[in-house]
XYZ file of C-alpha atoms in Angstrom:
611
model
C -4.686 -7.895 91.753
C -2.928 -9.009 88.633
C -5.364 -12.178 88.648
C -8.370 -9.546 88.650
C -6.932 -8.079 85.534
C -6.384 -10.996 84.216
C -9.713 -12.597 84.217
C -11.359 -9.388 83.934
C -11.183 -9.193 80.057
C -12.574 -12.695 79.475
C -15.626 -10.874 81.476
C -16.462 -9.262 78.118
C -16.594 -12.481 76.167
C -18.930 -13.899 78.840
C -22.054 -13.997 76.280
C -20.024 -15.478 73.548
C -18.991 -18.200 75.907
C -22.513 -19.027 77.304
C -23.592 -19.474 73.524
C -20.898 -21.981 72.927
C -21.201 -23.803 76.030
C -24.825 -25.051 74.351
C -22.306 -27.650 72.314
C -20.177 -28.971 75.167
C -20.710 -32.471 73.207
C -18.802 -30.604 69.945
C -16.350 -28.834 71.598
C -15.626 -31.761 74.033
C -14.979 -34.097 70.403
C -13.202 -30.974 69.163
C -10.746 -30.741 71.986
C -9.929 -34.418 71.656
C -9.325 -33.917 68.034
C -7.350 -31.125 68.198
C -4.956 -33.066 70.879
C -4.842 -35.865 68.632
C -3.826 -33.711 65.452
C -0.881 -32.492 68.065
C -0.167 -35.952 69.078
C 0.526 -37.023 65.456
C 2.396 -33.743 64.620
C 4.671 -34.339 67.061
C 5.658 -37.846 66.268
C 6.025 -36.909 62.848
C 8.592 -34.644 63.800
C 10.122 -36.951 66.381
C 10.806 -40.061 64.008
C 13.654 -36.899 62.759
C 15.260 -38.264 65.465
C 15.788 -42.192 64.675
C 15.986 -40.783 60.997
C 18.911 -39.121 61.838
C 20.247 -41.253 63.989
C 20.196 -44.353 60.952
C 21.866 -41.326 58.249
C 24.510 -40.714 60.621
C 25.301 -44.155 62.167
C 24.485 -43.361 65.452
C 21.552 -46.333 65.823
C 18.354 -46.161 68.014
C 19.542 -45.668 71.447
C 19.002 -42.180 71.841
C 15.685 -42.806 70.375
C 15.101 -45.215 73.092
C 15.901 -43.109 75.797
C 13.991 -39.903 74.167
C 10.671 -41.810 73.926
C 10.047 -44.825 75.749
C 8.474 -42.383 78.662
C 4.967 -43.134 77.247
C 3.254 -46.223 75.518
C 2.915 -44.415 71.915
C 6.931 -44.042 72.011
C 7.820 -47.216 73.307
C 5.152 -49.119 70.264
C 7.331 -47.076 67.888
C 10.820 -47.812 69.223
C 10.311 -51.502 69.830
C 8.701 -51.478 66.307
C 11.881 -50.068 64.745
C 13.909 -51.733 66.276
C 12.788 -55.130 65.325
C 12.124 -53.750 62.034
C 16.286 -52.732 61.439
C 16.915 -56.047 62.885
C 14.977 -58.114 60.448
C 15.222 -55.799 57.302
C 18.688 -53.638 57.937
C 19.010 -50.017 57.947
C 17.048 -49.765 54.648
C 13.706 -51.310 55.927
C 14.231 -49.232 59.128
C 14.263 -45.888 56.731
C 11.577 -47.037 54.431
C 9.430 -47.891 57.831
C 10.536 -44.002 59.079
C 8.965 -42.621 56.230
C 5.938 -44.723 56.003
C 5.683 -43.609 60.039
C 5.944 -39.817 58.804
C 3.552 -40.044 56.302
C 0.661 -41.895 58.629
C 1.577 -39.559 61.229
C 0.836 -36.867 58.811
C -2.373 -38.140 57.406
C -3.496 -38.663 60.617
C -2.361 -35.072 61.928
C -4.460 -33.835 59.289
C -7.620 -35.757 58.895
C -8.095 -34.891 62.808
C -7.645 -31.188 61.863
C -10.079 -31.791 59.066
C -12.618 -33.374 61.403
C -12.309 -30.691 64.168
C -12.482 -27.696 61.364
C -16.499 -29.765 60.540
C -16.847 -29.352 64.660
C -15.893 -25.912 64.969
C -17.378 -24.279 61.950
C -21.284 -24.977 62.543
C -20.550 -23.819 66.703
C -19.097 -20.624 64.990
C -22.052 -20.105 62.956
C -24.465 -20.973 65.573
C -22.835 -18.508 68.064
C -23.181 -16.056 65.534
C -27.041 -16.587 64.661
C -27.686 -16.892 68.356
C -26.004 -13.721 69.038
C -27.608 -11.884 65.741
C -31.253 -13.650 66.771
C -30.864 -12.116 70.651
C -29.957 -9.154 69.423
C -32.884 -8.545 67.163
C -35.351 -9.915 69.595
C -34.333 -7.392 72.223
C -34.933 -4.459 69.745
C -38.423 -6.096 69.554
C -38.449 -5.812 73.477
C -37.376 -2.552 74.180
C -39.726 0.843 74.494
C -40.483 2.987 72.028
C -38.503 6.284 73.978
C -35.463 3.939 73.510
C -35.084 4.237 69.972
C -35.649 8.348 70.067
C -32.206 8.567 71.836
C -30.608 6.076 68.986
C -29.424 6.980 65.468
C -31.543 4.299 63.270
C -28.150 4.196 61.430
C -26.399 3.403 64.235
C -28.760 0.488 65.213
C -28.043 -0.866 61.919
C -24.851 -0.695 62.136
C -24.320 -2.593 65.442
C -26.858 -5.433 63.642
C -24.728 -5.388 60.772
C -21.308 -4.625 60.861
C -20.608 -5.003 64.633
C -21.733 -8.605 64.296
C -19.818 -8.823 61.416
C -16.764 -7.823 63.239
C -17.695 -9.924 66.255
C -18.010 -13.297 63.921
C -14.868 -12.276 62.067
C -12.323 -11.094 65.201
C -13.840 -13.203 68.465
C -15.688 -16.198 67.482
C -13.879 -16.595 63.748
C -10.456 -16.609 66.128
C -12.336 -18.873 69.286
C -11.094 -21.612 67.066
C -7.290 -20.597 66.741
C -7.342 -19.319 70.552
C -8.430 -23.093 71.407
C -6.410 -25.135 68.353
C -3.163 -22.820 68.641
C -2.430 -22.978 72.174
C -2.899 -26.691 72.372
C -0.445 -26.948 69.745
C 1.872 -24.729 71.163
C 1.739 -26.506 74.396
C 2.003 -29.886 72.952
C 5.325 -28.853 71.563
C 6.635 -27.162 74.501
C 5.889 -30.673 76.227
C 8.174 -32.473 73.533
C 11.068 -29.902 73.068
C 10.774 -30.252 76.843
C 11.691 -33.850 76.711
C 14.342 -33.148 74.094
C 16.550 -30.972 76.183
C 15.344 -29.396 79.769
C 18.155 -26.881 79.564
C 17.745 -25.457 76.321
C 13.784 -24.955 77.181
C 14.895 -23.017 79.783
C 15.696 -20.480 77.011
C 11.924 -20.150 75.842
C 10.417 -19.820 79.032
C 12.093 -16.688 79.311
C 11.455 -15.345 76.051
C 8.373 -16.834 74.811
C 6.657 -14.323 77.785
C 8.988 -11.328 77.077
C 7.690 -11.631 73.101
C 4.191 -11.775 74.481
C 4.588 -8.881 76.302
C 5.262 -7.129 73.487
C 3.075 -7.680 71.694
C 0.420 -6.905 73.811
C 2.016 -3.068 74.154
C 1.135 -2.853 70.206
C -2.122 -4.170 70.776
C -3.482 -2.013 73.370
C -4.621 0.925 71.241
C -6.641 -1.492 68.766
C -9.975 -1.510 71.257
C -9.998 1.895 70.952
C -9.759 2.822 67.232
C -12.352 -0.248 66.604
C -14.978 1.696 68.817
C -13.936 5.217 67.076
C -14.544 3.304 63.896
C -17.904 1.826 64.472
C -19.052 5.033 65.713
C -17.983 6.892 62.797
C -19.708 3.960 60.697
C -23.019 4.330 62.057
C -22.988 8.187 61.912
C -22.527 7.422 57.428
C -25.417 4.859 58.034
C -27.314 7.507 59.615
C -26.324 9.780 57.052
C -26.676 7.495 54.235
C -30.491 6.510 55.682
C -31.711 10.316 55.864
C -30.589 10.645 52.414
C -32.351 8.061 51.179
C -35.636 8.718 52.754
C -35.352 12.592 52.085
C -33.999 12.925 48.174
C -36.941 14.191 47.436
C -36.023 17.116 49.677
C -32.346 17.215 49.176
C -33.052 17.773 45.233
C -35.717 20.404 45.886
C -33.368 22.331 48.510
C -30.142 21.485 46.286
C -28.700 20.257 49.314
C -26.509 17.700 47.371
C -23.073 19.263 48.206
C -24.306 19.964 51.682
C -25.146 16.525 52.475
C -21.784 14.827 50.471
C -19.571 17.339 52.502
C -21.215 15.846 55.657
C -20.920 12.203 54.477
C -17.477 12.429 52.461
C -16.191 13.867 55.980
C -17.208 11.013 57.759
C -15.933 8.441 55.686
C -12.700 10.231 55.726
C -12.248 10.092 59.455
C -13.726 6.522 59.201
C -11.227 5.599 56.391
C -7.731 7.316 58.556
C -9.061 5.424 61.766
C -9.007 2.064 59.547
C -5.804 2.755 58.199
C -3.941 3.319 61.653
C -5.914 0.237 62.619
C -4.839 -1.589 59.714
C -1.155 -0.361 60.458
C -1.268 -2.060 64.183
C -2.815 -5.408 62.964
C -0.457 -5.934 60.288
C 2.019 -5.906 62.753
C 1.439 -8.331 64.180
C 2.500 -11.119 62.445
C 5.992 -9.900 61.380
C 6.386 -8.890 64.686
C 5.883 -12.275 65.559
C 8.186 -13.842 63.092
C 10.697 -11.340 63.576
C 10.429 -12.473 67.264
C 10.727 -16.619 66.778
C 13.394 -16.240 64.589
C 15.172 -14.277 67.265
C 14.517 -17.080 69.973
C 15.678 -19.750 67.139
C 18.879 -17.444 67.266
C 19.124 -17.942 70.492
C 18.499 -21.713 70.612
C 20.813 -22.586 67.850
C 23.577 -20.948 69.588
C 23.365 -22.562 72.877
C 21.550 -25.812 70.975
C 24.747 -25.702 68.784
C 27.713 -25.087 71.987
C 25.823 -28.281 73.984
C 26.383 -30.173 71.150
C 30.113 -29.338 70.431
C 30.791 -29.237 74.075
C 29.477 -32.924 74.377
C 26.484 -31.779 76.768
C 23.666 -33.788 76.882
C 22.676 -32.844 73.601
C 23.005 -35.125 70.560
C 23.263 -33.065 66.759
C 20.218 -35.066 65.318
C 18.081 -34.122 69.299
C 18.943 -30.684 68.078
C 17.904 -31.381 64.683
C 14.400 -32.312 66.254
C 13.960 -29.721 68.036
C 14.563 -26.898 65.743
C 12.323 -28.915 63.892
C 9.651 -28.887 66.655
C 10.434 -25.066 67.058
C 9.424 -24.169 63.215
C 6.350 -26.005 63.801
C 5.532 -23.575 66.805
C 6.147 -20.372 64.891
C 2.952 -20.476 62.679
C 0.619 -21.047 65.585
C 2.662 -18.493 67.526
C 1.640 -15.941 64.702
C -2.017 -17.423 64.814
C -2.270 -16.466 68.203
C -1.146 -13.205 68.330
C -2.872 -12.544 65.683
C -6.036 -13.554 67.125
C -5.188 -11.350 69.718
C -5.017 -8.560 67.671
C -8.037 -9.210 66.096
C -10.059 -9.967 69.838
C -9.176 -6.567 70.730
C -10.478 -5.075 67.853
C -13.422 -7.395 68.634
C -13.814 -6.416 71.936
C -14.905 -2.943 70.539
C -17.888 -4.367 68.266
C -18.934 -6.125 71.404
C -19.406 -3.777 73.566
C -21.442 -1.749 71.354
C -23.681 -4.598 70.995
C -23.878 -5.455 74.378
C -25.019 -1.833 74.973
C -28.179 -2.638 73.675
C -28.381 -6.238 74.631
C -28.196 -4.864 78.492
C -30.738 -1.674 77.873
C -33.164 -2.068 80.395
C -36.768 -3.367 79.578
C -38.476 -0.140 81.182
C -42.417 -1.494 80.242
C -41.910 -5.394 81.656
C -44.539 -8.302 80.962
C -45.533 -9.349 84.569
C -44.420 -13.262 84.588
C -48.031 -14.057 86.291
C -49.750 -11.171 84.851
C -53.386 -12.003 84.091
C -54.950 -12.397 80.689
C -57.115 -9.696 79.709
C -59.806 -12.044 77.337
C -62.527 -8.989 77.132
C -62.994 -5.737 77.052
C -66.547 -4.900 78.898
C -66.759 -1.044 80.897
C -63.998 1.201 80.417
C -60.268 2.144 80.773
C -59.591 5.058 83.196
C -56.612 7.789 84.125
C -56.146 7.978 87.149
C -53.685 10.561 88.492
C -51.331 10.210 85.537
C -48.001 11.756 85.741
C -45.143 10.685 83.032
C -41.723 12.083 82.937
C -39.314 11.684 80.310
C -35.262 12.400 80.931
C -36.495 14.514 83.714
C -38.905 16.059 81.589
C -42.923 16.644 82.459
C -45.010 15.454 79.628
C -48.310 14.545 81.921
C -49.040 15.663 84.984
C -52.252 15.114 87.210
C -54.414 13.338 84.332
C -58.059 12.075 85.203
C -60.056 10.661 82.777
C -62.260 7.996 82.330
C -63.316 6.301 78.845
C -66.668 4.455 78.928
C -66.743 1.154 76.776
C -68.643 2.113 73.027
C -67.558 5.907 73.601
C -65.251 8.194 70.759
C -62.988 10.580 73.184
C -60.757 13.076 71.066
C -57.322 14.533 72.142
C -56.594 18.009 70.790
C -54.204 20.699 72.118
C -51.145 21.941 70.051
C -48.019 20.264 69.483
C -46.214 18.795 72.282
C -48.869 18.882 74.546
C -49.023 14.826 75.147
C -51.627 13.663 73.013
C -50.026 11.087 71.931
C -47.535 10.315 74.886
C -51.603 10.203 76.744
C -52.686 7.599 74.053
C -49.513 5.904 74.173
C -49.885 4.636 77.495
C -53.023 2.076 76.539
C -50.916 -0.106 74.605
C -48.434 0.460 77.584
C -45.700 1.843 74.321
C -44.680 3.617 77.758
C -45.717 3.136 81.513
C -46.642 6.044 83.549
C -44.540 7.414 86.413
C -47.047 8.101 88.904
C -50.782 6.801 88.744
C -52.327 3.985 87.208
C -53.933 3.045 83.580
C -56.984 0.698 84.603
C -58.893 -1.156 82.055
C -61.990 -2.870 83.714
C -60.926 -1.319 87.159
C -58.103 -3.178 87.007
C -53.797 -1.664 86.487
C -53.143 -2.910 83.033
C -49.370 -3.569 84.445
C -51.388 -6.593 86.284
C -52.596 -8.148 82.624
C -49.982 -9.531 80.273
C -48.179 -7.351 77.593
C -49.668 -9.516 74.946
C -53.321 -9.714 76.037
C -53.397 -5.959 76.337
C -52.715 -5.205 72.841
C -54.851 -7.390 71.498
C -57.752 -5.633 72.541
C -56.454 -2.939 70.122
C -55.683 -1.488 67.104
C -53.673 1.643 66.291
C -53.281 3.428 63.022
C -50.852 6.359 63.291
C -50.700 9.634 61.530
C -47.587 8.107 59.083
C -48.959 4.880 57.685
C -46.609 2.068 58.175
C -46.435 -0.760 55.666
C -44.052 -3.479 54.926
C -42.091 -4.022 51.876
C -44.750 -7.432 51.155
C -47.709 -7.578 49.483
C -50.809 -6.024 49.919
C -53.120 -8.667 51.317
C -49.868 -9.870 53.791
C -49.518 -6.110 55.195
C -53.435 -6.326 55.553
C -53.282 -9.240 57.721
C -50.279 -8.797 59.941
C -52.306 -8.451 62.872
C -54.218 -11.332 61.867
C -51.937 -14.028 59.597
C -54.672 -16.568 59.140
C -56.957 -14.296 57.825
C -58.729 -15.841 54.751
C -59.146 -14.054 51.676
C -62.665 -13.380 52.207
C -61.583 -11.822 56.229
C -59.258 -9.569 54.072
C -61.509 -8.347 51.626
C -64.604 -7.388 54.042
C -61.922 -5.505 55.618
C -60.372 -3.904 52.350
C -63.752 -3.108 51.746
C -64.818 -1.835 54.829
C -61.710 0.887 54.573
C -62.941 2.109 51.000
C -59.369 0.219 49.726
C -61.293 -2.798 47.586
C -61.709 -1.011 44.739
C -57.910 0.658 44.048
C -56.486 -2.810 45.420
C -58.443 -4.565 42.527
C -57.180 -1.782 39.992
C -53.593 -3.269 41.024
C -52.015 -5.692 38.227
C -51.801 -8.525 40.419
C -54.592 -7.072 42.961
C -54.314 -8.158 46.335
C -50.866 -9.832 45.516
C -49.241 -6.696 44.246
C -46.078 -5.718 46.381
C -46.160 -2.612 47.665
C -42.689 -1.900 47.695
C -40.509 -0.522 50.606
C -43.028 1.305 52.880
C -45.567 1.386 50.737
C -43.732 3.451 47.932
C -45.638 1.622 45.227
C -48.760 3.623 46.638
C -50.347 7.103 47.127
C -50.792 8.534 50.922
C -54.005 7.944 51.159
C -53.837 4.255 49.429
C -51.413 3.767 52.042
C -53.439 4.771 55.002
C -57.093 3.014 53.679
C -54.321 -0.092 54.087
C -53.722 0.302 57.694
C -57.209 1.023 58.263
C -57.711 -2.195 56.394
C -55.401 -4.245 58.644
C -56.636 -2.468 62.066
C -60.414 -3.408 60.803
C -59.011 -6.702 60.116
C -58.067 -7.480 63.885
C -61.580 -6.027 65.076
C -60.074 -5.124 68.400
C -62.655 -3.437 71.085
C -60.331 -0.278 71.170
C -58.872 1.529 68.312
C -56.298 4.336 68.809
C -56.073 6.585 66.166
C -52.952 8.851 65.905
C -54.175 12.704 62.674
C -54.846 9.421 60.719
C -55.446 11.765 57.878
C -53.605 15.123 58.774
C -51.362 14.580 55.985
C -53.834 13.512 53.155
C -55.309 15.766 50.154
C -59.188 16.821 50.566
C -60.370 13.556 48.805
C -58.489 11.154 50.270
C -59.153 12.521 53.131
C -62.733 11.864 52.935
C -62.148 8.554 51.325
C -59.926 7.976 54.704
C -62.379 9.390 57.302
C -65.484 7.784 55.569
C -63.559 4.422 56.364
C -62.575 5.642 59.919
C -65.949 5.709 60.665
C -67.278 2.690 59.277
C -63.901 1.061 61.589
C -65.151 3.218 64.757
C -68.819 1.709 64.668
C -69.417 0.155 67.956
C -65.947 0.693 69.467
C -64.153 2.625 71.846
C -61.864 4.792 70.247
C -59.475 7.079 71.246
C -58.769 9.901 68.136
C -56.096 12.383 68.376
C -56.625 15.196 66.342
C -54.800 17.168 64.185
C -57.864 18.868 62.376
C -60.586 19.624 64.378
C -63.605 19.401 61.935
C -62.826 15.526 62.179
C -64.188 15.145 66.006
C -67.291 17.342 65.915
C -68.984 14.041 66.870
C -66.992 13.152 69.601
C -68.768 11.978 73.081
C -65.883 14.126 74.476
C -63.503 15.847 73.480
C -60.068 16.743 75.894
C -58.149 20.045 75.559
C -54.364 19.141 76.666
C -52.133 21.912 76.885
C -48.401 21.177 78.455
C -49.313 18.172 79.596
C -52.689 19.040 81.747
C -56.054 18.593 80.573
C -57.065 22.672 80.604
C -61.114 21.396 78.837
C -62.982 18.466 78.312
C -66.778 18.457 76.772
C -68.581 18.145 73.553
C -67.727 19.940 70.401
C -70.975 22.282 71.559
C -70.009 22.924 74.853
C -66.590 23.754 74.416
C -67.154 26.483 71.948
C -70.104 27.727 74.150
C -67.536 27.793 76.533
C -65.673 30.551 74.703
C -61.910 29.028 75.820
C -59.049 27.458 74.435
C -60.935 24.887 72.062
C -62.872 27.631 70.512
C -59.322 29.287 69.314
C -58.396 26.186 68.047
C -61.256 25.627 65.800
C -61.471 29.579 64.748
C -57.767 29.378 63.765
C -58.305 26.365 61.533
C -61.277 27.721 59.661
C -59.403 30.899 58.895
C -56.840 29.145 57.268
């Protein structure tokens, strides 16, 4: 059991690892570098030892003994030696020093070398991590993100991976360089004296433990924080898309109360954090110099009792000891920060693991042309438990304009939604060309059609790029015809740099109904077979309305479109129009026949033209 828990948290950093296993090559050249930089720290603390042995006159034997257990120590003592016995105790010394100072260079042009190694893997882990993240948003459904704060999304992007490359992968290197240098000096003080190592086996562990207890909370608080950082993102994203309505409502105080309130949990959760992690390295110190304590008392009574201990061995080792306190801190540190790490990861990984509900079949088959119809058939769709469809039949001839209409929330466009497979149903099928559109690829599917939805969505680009981002090699001439075609030519050439004009973010450089002839413009552009389109101009003024539905029906000649409707006058011309109210088709028929039929429909329309 204590193995379980042991390997258990390196379970979490299983992702991390599989990114940086992509540069075995580097880390296997880092690893080597990293021993060598120990290697050469170590012998420039262990030529203390022959150092000390020439100041006080006690020659090179205990050098001998101490180092002629591998080939790099005996090169060195045999090269001494014959140095003091051709140049005297002053070419010995000078030779010492020279020794130190290669050693040195050497230690630290192979930490040099392995910091150019480990940097780029960092930064690669990070972008691959970032890149995977982003391209699952991409992947998952639409219902996904009505669950999620768009706040907290951002957050995780942002600031989690921030905290990942800063506290797991920005320490990777320290949990990999420390502990090989803390080892390689354990293996020398070792060698030194046996008995007095004795002393840090015991309490190297027993400081370890401890500072693991004032660790534990860390995960914790670093999840409480990033929660309470996406709920100010959240906050901070509503205000800036509704000042308009905070002003008008003088909400101001209302929505600082809400935001200050946040940042002040956010900002005591820090601090407590703060408070734990800056412990840790004074606890550390406070800890080695404890164990040094320790070791010079028992170093010191093996000496004066004439152990096996010689005063300049001792000398050494302390020596060696300083050297392990900074990677010590380094390490605990690093633990301090992976916990807080550990936090950010797991919020990531949240969304990394979401399930892809609508799947791309691997051998799905490619859907090249549209040529009879797409068809219902027994649709049911539940959402959290939820009916939104239930028991839908319908059947949508190629060339033909079927309208949804029914009042709000009664799945018109949850119904439309399920073309472009933005959901799949629970029950039933979708067919296009008698055939389940689960069986065609994800990507052949939606290129048969184009959707322009009730808000118009534009990117912060220009205004021939959002135009063709269905269609990026689109010439200028493609995108004109199709500017045209949507009654948007002649504003776009008012523009001061016309079709190159940036619209700003979301369109804000534009009116509502500029902004809509746009997406008309780009869905003309891709001259899909299908269109779907979602009160494309519920939310316009009277002319650009008609400026709007004059270029929705220039875009719906010889198509099949699907129109959901928000006003009714819009669909008079309909080859059918379906009633859907809670999630059941209650009419279906021509504009004609349905106010013949005296029913639902007719209410509709008699409510609108009272208002």
């Amino acid at each position: 059991m204590p193995f379980k828990h042991a390997i258990t948290p390196m379970k979490k950093y299983a992702r991390i690892f599989s990114y940086i296993s992509k540069y075995r090559s580097n880390i296997f050249i880092y690893f080597i570098l990293v021993g060598l930089a120990t290697l050469f720290g170590i012998v420039s603390i262990g030529m203390l030892i022959p150092f000390f042995g020439l100041i006080f006159d006690t020659g090179m034997a205990g050098t001998t003994d101490m180092v002629k257990s591998n080939a790099l120590g005996s090169f060195i003592s045999d090269t001494l030696a014959s140095i003091i016995d051709e140049h005297g105790k002053t070419g010995g010394l000078t030779a010492i020093c020279l020794f130190i100072i290669a050693a040195t260079f050497l230690k630290n042009l192979c930490i040099y070398l392995s910091n150019r190694i480990s940097v780029p893997v960092r930064a690669a882990v990070i972008r691959e991590l970032r890149g995977e993240l982003y391209n699952k948003i991409l992947l998952l459904p639409i219902g996904y993100f009505t669950q999620k704060r768009k706040g907290d999304i951002i957050s995780r992007m942002t600031n989690d991976i921030s905290e990942i490359e800063s506290s797991v992968v920005g320490t990777l290197d320290g949990m990999i360089k420390d502990p090989l240098t803390v080892l390689g000096y354990l293996i020398y003080l070792v060698i030194i004296s046996p008995q007095l190592s004795l002393f840090l086996l015991v309490l190297l562990p027993v400081t370890g433990i401890l500072i693991g207890r004032v660790s534990r909370k860390l995960k914790r608080q670093s999840q409480e924080a990033a929660i309470k950082l996406g709920e100010g993102m959240s906050v901070l994203d509503e205000t800036l898309g509704g000042l308009r309505v905070i002003k008008a409502f003088l909400a101001e105080k209302l929505l600082s109360r809400r935001f200050h309130a946040i940042n002040n949990e956010l900002f005591t959760i820090r601090k407590k954090m703060g408070a734990r992690r800056d412990l840790a390295s004074p606890l550390t110190e406070l800890l080695g110099v404890m164990v040094l304590a320790t070791i010079l008392y028992f170093g010191g009574r093996l000496v004066l009792g004439g152990g096996s201990l010689e005063a300049k061995e001792l000398i050494a080792y302390i020596a060696a000891f300083a050297m392990l306190i900074n990677p010590a801190k380094n390490i605990s540190t690093a633990f301090f920060n992976i916990q807080r790490g550990a936090a950010a990861l797991s919020r990531v990984e949240e969304i990394l693991k979401a399930p892809v509900v609508v799947e791309d079949k691997p051998d799905g088959r490619e859907l090249l042309q549209f040529n009879d119809r797409i068809e219902f058939r027994h649709i049911r769709f539940e959402y959290d438990g939820a009916v939104i469809l239930d028991d839908i039949q319908l059947t949508i001839p190629k060339g033909k304009t079927i309208a949804l209409v029914g009042s709000s929330g009664a799945g018109k466009s949850t119904l439309a939604d399920l073309v472009p497979r933005f959901h799949d149903v629970t029950a039933g099928a979708v067919l296009i060309d008698g055939v389940n559109i689960k069986d065609y690829t994800l990507h052949s599917v939606r290129s048969q059609m184009s959707i322009v939805t009730q808000e118009p969505i534009l990117f912060n680009d220009t205004i021939a790029a959002n135009i063709a981002l269905g269609k990026p090699d689109a010439s200028e001439e493609d995108i004109i015809r199709a500017a045209k075609i949507a009654n948007a030519h002649h504003f776009i050439t008012q523009k001061e740099n016309g079709y190159h004009t940036n619209i700003g973010d979301r369109g804000s450089k534009l009116s509502g109904g500029e902004r809509q002839r746009l997406t008309i413009a780009r869905a003309v552009l891709k001259n899909p077979p299908i269109l779907i389109l979602d009160e494309a101009t519920s939310s316009l003024d009277t002319e650009s309305e008609k400026l709007v539905q004059d270029a929705i029906n220039n875009m719906m000649q010889n198509r099949t479109s699907i129109v959901i409707a928000h006003r009714l006058s819009t669909i008079r011309h309909a080859d059918e129009i379906i009633v859907l109210q809670k999630g059941q088709i209650v009419e279906r028929g021509t504009h004609e026949g349905l106010m013949q039929a005296n029913g639902y429909y007719k209410r509709l329309v008699e409510m609108q033209e009272v208002k």
